[in-house]
């Protein structure tokens, strides 16, 4: 057919190919999802609009939809949960969609995931009061838009790997997430790894590969 | 001659025209400085390289040079100091040139000026420990390069006007100060006013106009 | 719940947290507005589309909507008006939405606010004729799109703090407000503080913090 | 040889090919200048560094050098001066090099040229006081860097064609003249034609073609 | 009311204020059009969507609409036609909207206007075959999108003032007209004046001021 | 009429003018298609939305529509197929629209065309396994979005001309295809020629001119 | 003095503050190095030009300089080597400076570090032949300039965390490393964390924090 | 040692690895050149400064240097010349360095190479007069800076593959070649393949692979 699904990926990278719905027709998504479901593995799709969910549910009734995070998940294999945990921190309510994408991705890949939402630096006591939660996590994902300063502040407080996801939250000179992206790349707190704007999936993927290391 | 010096400025804006040396020949700077000195008012020039200082000293021996801040100052009228004070905060050692430009500008315009240097968010306790100094100031100038997150953090802690100066400190994706500039413009802490990259002079000018309000 | 409302903000910064509706679901806005309303303080929300207004009115019938400025205001505590006044100047009719956002924000925070609209430099006599209004204000907000030259011209005429808001008015090489933003950052008239494109709220917030200084 | 000099240009466009020295070796410039000089026409070269001048003088002793404007001119044919005049306005001392390039180009092409230098909008009375000079010109060239607001202000005052030259004067977010360029392209005063950053030559070339129209 | 119409403009600049509909509410446009119509002068509005036309026609039934060019014209004063003519050249069918905006603007301002459409450099014989039309015009407007090379080619063929309008025609790396804009600013044929992307109005305004020179 | 169709193009460039539907009204497209069809030559239009297809079918019933590739083709002259073949490789399912535009363009111009779809570098074995297909082609077109690395990898494996088409597939810092475009221009594997973002048509046009060389 | 050295950092983040020499005067570097050396801990400085090395050696004779990597290291405490290893892969000879900065940083922080240099995708067999080395590492750093495709290819082959460092190697449309940066952010192989252009130090810092996780 | 020279490249891609001197130390270049020379194949290095030439000549006395094109060539194997020819066209004298890089690369790879220099569109007759030379070539390389319009014009005249090289010639809004690059990518004449700014080498490499096709 039109797609060469990478069935070798589970072996090579530890999780089957994940479907990015954006940019595909609903028809294409449905076919790829079925193909992946037939392998018996767990299936994850991201950036699924409600219409796509409806169409997939027609053929895979057990599919689960996280409306805010826009993920589709088919859980047909038991998930063995890793011991260390991943913490998803965000700056404000508008960062929830990206944060939830990260949350669902990390969860289906077999990680314990915690959340610390709406802790942006405009009211920094909200972060400092939860220092314990930061300390207990093994890997920290920080999702923030506007100026994205939260990543630097978190990065300066811990010695854990911090993965920063700039979000497209903001307007004007945020240029669709560019401001937050540049902030995170230039973080004066060293050791922050950055992924693409709004890429909650990629952040969780990297966090998972770190959390699974022996 | 070649320049129409704005001798009306002291009246209209409260301080005589200030000389930006960058982009002028040494000869032009010397002539303009002499012309301004002849009015008997205090004179300020910014972005003066050592050669320019040497040339100006030839004709105005009392001229004072701040080597790091690259300012030239001729103080021939007594400065009446304002009661409220301006605090210049910066993120790190490399932000000193811009910070000193702000310091000298604010000082010659008749303000009490305090400094809180090297207080970047990579070690945020350095800022929090000096919360008192933040509280006592009437206007705060924040100079920071790299990701410039310091402005948001300061902005979130106080109810004073905060003036942010992005500096060109950094490399790579800091794009000569652009990253810090965007950070400051998108500050999630509201009420931060931003000036041009490396424009310590402009920050102090605005701070002065605020501090002088009755 | 999903949001950690910063109830400490009134104390720390002099006004409760303001809700940015853009990027939140209507449901989220309603919940946050109720939560804030319950504190008994005045409440301000910005960037509210008519649908959001309708939904909020359901639960907070006293809410007031400025259609052009897209603000929601709940005035349940008497506003003590500051003595000095803030003047909102704009360049043309298309800058009204941003100007009204500034106007409402400044007003609810307890400031006397004046307006001087449609005074762009294409017909500079419209500004010069109103020089008196400029002189009487304590802080001036200038909102302008296209090339945003108005900020420099106003900045050159007064010794008051000038806060410039670039607007996204224009097309082509205005790049969504970028042209006006750069103009304002490079103002040859010193002492102009700039906020984000279309950020009428932020401009007023800064103007308020200046106007309240003792 | 290496260059196909466009000897047909005098006929087609009214003035012989002009030499842009930047980007050519001194040797190449010398050869091209000699070739053009041999035609007996007047010769103009722009962006000539002092070394280039020295080398050309060796072979064409009558060559004249404008040090600030970096032009080389060989005047071997009498210039018939046009009746209407071209006015070169600039914002500040640092715009002189570009302004002089425009001045020399317009002059050698046979135009009466006037100057109004250092009339930037930070002190707008310097422009308004010289309104007469604006009115008397047939074409106006405005050279300005930083935010370049001068072009809009001049454009709003007259009904003559205004040609705007952004200059690379400024720093930080002026991005080498980009800020002034965008300002001029977005001028709210209609009817401003813009040329490349620092292109004093091009501005004068266009002004000349307008001034020569019958 | 909300707008300070610049009734002085006819005197100062030779034509009354022109209404840019984009960015205004239909209600605002209608009020401004009525106000201008009441002066008895001719009225021009640009960027008028069909709905705006319908609303204006309700109150000014004689209004004329150019659907492709999106202009509204009320001709209530006889137009005295200038002798010289303005030629509008474009590169392809998709540049027609901008070209028609220029055409209507020039016409209502009292100019003879000619058209040479679809003459892009992909088939350069279409331009060369019409060399005569280029020669007869007094001012030439060139509208082109994609790479905008047409402006340089026309500029190299004539000694008349050439005004280049980049259009937003194209996709991908044309970046909404930026590619054509840069092309035109960097034209190797000297003497091309550039206006904003899609600014047919501005090009005609400048052409008019040139054509009217005595 | 409004368009000067370049009927000379078949002779000069080997294929008649191709219609770019984007940016034209449906009415304009229909008229141009009819005009071209009347010549008896084969006709190709690109970027045709379904509505345009419906309108054209009304007057040219034999027209064929490739829904994914958005091309309209009228085949009224027999196509003589070239011996060498063109291979269209892409990175993933979302690159299909651009790939199909290339496919149809190359086919109607008289080339044997092969496809190797969904062979992106995230699973590089999918490419290496098909090395034979790469070797057998005479010209290779690579369409890829996101980071576009596929072009460099293919370029490093073969000694055939490789034409790279960046696609606008991706989000965030892909900036509408800019990331893939820059990747392809900077390819460390030499000899890759790049066309505009999403320009499947242009890639095939160039591939055709290469494949036809004798 | 002028710097508030963050002596708390060893405790909070596991390694003392590291000195970025770029942007500091030699005098400032020397003072900070001495201050850090006095604590008895190991000291690292990056971006040290030869002159800086000479000056530091005067006061700290045991200092070691890596000329290509521009690092200064004072090893006065025994390094306990971590068990897992970090692999530094690069694309070509010109990426060596950044790679060596990463190498030295990782080493002094107590990691086993391996190298795989000059393995760019222009000759992909150089990477595939060393698949074993990729498999044995616990964390992989990929440094590449030009189009930076190497990061995606490595990312697609392994299930280890991959940290990508774009380098400023290249010219033209590489825009000082921007092309490689965008490539890496848009990697179609998920789970790649990106740091700033040329930030070998930051990559190693993150790799270290991952390698040290228990 | 430090470099894994790709000795397999001659086999895979038809010519040995070419050395890009820029970004390598002189010492590294010398070692790599010796290593390549030892294979007995012809050797090409690009971007060699005079110092590099001197150092290489010490160890490979037969090395030949093209000063303008900055290439080093060691010809130790007889070149079999291809029948078809490659034509290098450029717009002006300043494009010679890039053109010569292309010339030398094509020549050493075994192609007949012709030149048509200084034929930019400011005087388009220089191109049209040489139409024959365009027609006789099998592949055409066009090198042009400033606005780069020459590529579109040539592309519109022929049915041969055209490879466009934007050069960094120009100033101001040419942004180091970006303007010409965008022009070429958006060429309205279809079938133009573009390489990186100043990449004469890459253009010739692609031209060679086309010219060698059977
Ligand atoms: N129009 C506005 N522009 C920028 N910031 C705003 C605006 N309105 C509210 N805010 C701020 O945005 C922040 C909202 O963050 P959150 O609601 O948690 O996403 C608050 O700190 C507000 O002060
Ligand atoms: N199409 C257009 N493009 C650019 N400016 C325009 C256009 N149409 C009218 N204008 C100008 O836009 C300004 C409108 O300002 P205002 O109506 O106050 O927002 C007037 O000065 C007009 O001359
Ligand atoms: N998909 C496409 N992308 C770029 N150019 C195209 C495409 N399809 C057709 N063209 C070219 O676009 C030009 C259309 O010009 P016009 O139709 O006059 O606006 C023709 O020269 C076509 O060769
Ligand atoms: N002028 C040039 N521009 C772009 N790439 C080049 C140039 N000269 C050589 N190359 C390529 O650059 C690569 C050099 O990589 P390396 O020498 O390992 O840094 C080789 O693959 C060459 O084919
Ligand atoms: Mg919040
Ligand atoms: Mg420090
Ligand atoms: Mg108006
Ligand atoms: Mg001045
Ligand atoms: Mg056409
Ligand atoms: Mg796929
Ligand atoms: Mg190599
Ligand atoms: Mg020439």
mmCIF file of C-alpha atoms in Angstrom, chain D residues 20-197:
data_model
loop_
_atom_site.group_PDB
_atom_site.id
_atom_site.type_symbol
_atom_site.label_atom_id
_atom_site.label_comp_id
_atom_site.label_asym_id
_atom_site.label_seq_id
_atom_site.Cartn_x
_atom_site.Cartn_y
_atom_site.Cartn_z
ATOM 1 C CA UNK D 20 30.184 49.295 -7.481
ATOM 2 C CA UNK D 21 33.665 48.791 -6.002
ATOM 3 C CA UNK D 22 32.561 46.555 -3.119
ATOM 4 C CA UNK D 23 33.110 42.905 -4.077
ATOM 5 C CA UNK D 24 35.631 43.646 -6.820
ATOM 6 C CA UNK D 25 39.413 43.470 -6.522
ATOM 7 C CA UNK D 26 41.239 46.797 -6.766
ATOM 8 C CA UNK D 27 42.755 45.581 -10.007
ATOM 9 C CA UNK D 28 39.327 44.922 -11.507
ATOM 10 C CA UNK D 29 38.072 48.369 -10.471
ATOM 11 C CA UNK D 30 41.065 50.099 -12.014
ATOM 12 C CA UNK D 31 40.607 48.303 -15.344
ATOM 13 C CA UNK D 32 36.890 49.051 -15.518
ATOM 14 C CA UNK D 33 37.411 52.701 -14.586
ATOM 15 C CA UNK D 34 40.001 53.140 -17.332
ATOM 16 C CA UNK D 35 37.742 51.490 -19.850
ATOM 17 C CA UNK D 36 34.888 53.830 -18.915
ATOM 18 C CA UNK D 37 37.134 56.894 -18.783
ATOM 19 C CA UNK D 38 38.280 56.188 -22.325
ATOM 20 C CA UNK D 39 34.749 56.784 -23.610
ATOM 21 C CA UNK D 40 35.041 60.450 -22.645
ATOM 22 C CA UNK D 41 31.879 60.316 -20.546
ATOM 23 C CA UNK D 42 31.664 61.230 -16.859
ATOM 24 C CA UNK D 43 32.434 58.295 -14.584
ATOM 25 C CA UNK D 44 31.045 57.420 -11.169
ATOM 26 C CA UNK D 45 32.157 54.673 -8.775
ATOM 27 C CA UNK D 46 30.629 53.999 -5.378
ATOM 28 C CA UNK D 47 31.770 52.197 -2.190
ATOM 29 C CA UNK D 48 35.411 52.993 -2.876
ATOM 30 C CA UNK D 49 37.749 52.440 0.056
ATOM 31 C CA UNK D 50 40.754 54.794 0.350
ATOM 32 C CA UNK D 51 43.079 52.111 -1.123
ATOM 33 C CA UNK D 52 40.928 51.911 -4.209
ATOM 34 C CA UNK D 53 41.023 55.681 -4.564
ATOM 35 C CA UNK D 54 44.808 55.625 -4.366
ATOM 36 C CA UNK D 55 45.066 52.964 -7.043
ATOM 37 C CA UNK D 56 42.664 54.707 -9.396
ATOM 38 C CA UNK D 57 44.419 58.059 -8.926
ATOM 39 C CA UNK D 58 47.595 56.449 -10.222
ATOM 40 C CA UNK D 59 46.034 55.989 -13.637
ATOM 41 C CA UNK D 60 43.367 58.718 -13.610
ATOM 42 C CA UNK D 61 44.937 61.650 -11.742
ATOM 43 C CA UNK D 62 41.891 63.916 -12.142
ATOM 44 C CA UNK D 63 39.673 61.505 -10.179
ATOM 45 C CA UNK D 64 37.909 63.124 -7.184
ATOM 46 C CA UNK D 65 37.188 61.324 -3.933
ATOM 47 C CA UNK D 66 34.447 62.118 -1.400
ATOM 48 C CA UNK D 67 35.858 60.467 1.678
ATOM 49 C CA UNK D 68 32.667 60.323 3.728
ATOM 50 C CA UNK D 69 30.488 59.290 0.775
ATOM 51 C CA UNK D 70 33.125 56.910 -0.614
ATOM 52 C CA UNK D 71 32.482 57.990 -4.215
ATOM 53 C CA UNK D 72 34.975 58.424 -7.043
ATOM 54 C CA UNK D 73 34.017 60.914 -9.720
ATOM 55 C CA UNK D 74 35.662 61.769 -13.012
ATOM 56 C CA UNK D 75 34.062 64.839 -14.480
ATOM 57 C CA UNK D 76 35.245 65.174 -18.054
ATOM 58 C CA UNK D 77 32.029 66.316 -19.714
ATOM 59 C CA UNK D 78 30.211 69.461 -18.650
ATOM 60 C CA UNK D 79 27.145 68.760 -16.503
ATOM 61 C CA UNK D 80 23.960 70.489 -17.599
ATOM 62 C CA UNK D 81 22.015 71.199 -14.473
ATOM 63 C CA UNK D 82 18.327 70.382 -14.296
ATOM 64 C CA UNK D 83 16.029 73.154 -13.092
ATOM 65 C CA UNK D 84 14.119 71.363 -10.338
ATOM 66 C CA UNK D 85 16.097 70.389 -7.260
ATOM 67 C CA UNK D 86 16.566 67.269 -5.189
ATOM 68 C CA UNK D 87 16.679 67.602 -1.404
ATOM 69 C CA UNK D 88 18.600 65.080 0.708
ATOM 70 C CA UNK D 89 17.250 64.971 4.259
ATOM 71 C CA UNK D 90 18.795 62.812 6.961
ATOM 72 C CA UNK D 91 18.068 61.951 10.577
ATOM 73 C CA UNK D 92 21.485 62.211 12.157
ATOM 74 C CA UNK D 93 25.238 62.517 11.807
ATOM 75 C CA UNK D 94 25.717 58.774 11.305
ATOM 76 C CA UNK D 95 23.565 58.859 8.174
ATOM 77 C CA UNK D 96 26.040 61.182 6.430
ATOM 78 C CA UNK D 97 27.937 58.513 4.433
ATOM 79 C CA UNK D 98 24.766 57.282 2.744
ATOM 80 C CA UNK D 99 23.519 60.825 2.270
ATOM 81 C CA UNK D 100 26.743 61.916 0.628
ATOM 82 C CA UNK D 101 26.623 58.931 -1.735
ATOM 83 C CA UNK D 102 23.187 60.139 -2.778
ATOM 84 C CA UNK D 103 24.377 63.725 -3.031
ATOM 85 C CA UNK D 104 27.318 62.943 -5.305
ATOM 86 C CA UNK D 105 25.299 60.616 -7.508
ATOM 87 C CA UNK D 106 22.545 63.150 -8.025
ATOM 88 C CA UNK D 107 25.035 65.936 -8.672
ATOM 89 C CA UNK D 108 27.108 64.125 -11.312
ATOM 90 C CA UNK D 109 23.902 63.131 -13.084
ATOM 91 C CA UNK D 110 23.071 66.798 -13.549
ATOM 92 C CA UNK D 111 20.813 67.826 -10.695
ATOM 93 C CA UNK D 112 20.755 70.762 -8.336
ATOM 94 C CA UNK D 113 21.046 69.116 -4.892
ATOM 95 C CA UNK D 114 20.295 70.592 -1.452
ATOM 96 C CA UNK D 115 20.916 69.123 2.012
ATOM 97 C CA UNK D 116 18.962 69.125 5.266
ATOM 98 C CA UNK D 117 21.003 66.986 7.670
ATOM 99 C CA UNK D 118 20.462 65.942 11.313
ATOM 100 C CA UNK D 119 16.717 66.559 11.352
ATOM 101 C CA UNK D 120 15.493 63.348 13.011
ATOM 102 C CA UNK D 121 12.149 63.078 14.831
ATOM 103 C CA UNK D 122 13.680 62.965 18.322
ATOM 104 C CA UNK D 123 13.681 66.769 17.963
ATOM 105 C CA UNK D 124 10.966 67.282 15.370
ATOM 106 C CA UNK D 125 11.155 71.092 15.480
ATOM 107 C CA UNK D 126 14.391 70.793 13.455
ATOM 108 C CA UNK D 127 12.276 69.457 10.591
ATOM 109 C CA UNK D 128 9.229 71.666 11.001
ATOM 110 C CA UNK D 129 11.397 74.797 11.105
ATOM 111 C CA UNK D 130 12.721 73.891 7.660
ATOM 112 C CA UNK D 131 9.347 73.249 6.079
ATOM 113 C CA UNK D 132 10.181 75.732 3.372
ATOM 114 C CA UNK D 133 13.144 73.753 2.170
ATOM 115 C CA UNK D 134 10.871 70.694 1.896
ATOM 116 C CA UNK D 135 8.337 72.655 -0.081
ATOM 117 C CA UNK D 136 10.816 74.030 -2.577
ATOM 118 C CA UNK D 137 12.319 70.686 -3.600
ATOM 119 C CA UNK D 138 10.969 68.705 -6.538
ATOM 120 C CA UNK D 139 12.007 65.311 -5.173
ATOM 121 C CA UNK D 140 12.995 64.468 -1.589
ATOM 122 C CA UNK D 141 15.380 61.742 -0.482
ATOM 123 C CA UNK D 142 15.149 60.735 3.196
ATOM 124 C CA UNK D 143 18.024 58.752 4.705
ATOM 125 C CA UNK D 144 17.480 57.416 8.214
ATOM 126 C CA UNK D 145 18.573 54.490 10.335
ATOM 127 C CA UNK D 146 17.454 53.232 13.753
ATOM 128 C CA UNK D 147 13.654 53.263 13.448
ATOM 129 C CA UNK D 148 13.566 55.402 10.290
ATOM 130 C CA UNK D 149 10.417 57.277 11.322
ATOM 131 C CA UNK D 150 11.591 60.407 9.530
ATOM 132 C CA UNK D 151 10.394 59.097 6.156
ATOM 133 C CA UNK D 152 6.774 58.803 7.311
ATOM 134 C CA UNK D 153 6.810 62.246 8.867
ATOM 135 C CA UNK D 154 8.261 63.892 5.750
ATOM 136 C CA UNK D 155 5.881 61.836 3.584
ATOM 137 C CA UNK D 156 2.925 63.169 5.546
ATOM 138 C CA UNK D 157 3.952 66.814 5.089
ATOM 139 C CA UNK D 158 4.450 67.120 1.330
ATOM 140 C CA UNK D 159 2.906 66.118 -1.982
ATOM 141 C CA UNK D 160 6.271 65.542 -3.676
ATOM 142 C CA UNK D 161 7.688 62.107 -4.427
ATOM 143 C CA UNK D 162 9.626 60.912 -1.379
ATOM 144 C CA UNK D 163 12.355 58.315 -1.761
ATOM 145 C CA UNK D 164 13.335 56.616 1.464
ATOM 146 C CA UNK D 165 16.758 55.032 2.092
ATOM 147 C CA UNK D 166 16.999 52.996 5.255
ATOM 148 C CA UNK D 167 20.517 53.108 6.669
ATOM 149 C CA UNK D 168 22.292 50.452 8.685
ATOM 150 C CA UNK D 169 22.820 52.953 11.493
ATOM 151 C CA UNK D 170 21.757 51.521 14.851
ATOM 152 C CA UNK D 171 22.431 48.360 16.841
ATOM 153 C CA UNK D 172 20.635 45.432 18.427
ATOM 154 C CA UNK D 173 17.135 45.062 17.036
ATOM 155 C CA UNK D 174 17.897 47.428 14.156
ATOM 156 C CA UNK D 175 19.309 44.276 12.561
ATOM 157 C CA UNK D 176 21.622 46.110 10.180
ATOM 158 C CA UNK D 177 18.958 48.430 8.817
ATOM 159 C CA UNK D 178 16.072 45.969 8.692
ATOM 160 C CA UNK D 179 14.049 47.928 11.245
ATOM 161 C CA UNK D 180 14.312 51.136 9.240
ATOM 162 C CA UNK D 181 13.564 49.259 6.022
ATOM 163 C CA UNK D 182 10.348 47.778 7.409
ATOM 164 C CA UNK D 183 9.331 51.130 8.832
ATOM 165 C CA UNK D 184 9.675 52.762 5.452
ATOM 166 C CA UNK D 185 7.839 50.007 3.585
ATOM 167 C CA UNK D 186 4.944 50.280 6.026
ATOM 168 C CA UNK D 187 4.815 54.066 6.044
ATOM 169 C CA UNK D 188 1.321 55.218 6.961
ATOM 170 C CA UNK D 189 2.002 58.232 4.782
ATOM 171 C CA UNK D 190 1.325 56.887 1.303
ATOM 172 C CA UNK D 191 3.556 57.413 -1.680
ATOM 173 C CA UNK D 192 6.968 56.690 -0.252
ATOM 174 C CA UNK D 193 9.223 54.641 -2.549
ATOM 175 C CA UNK D 194 11.916 52.627 -0.817
ATOM 176 C CA UNK D 195 15.351 51.471 -1.959
ATOM 177 C CA UNK D 196 17.797 49.000 -0.439
ATOM 178 C CA UNK D 197 19.469 49.573 2.932
#
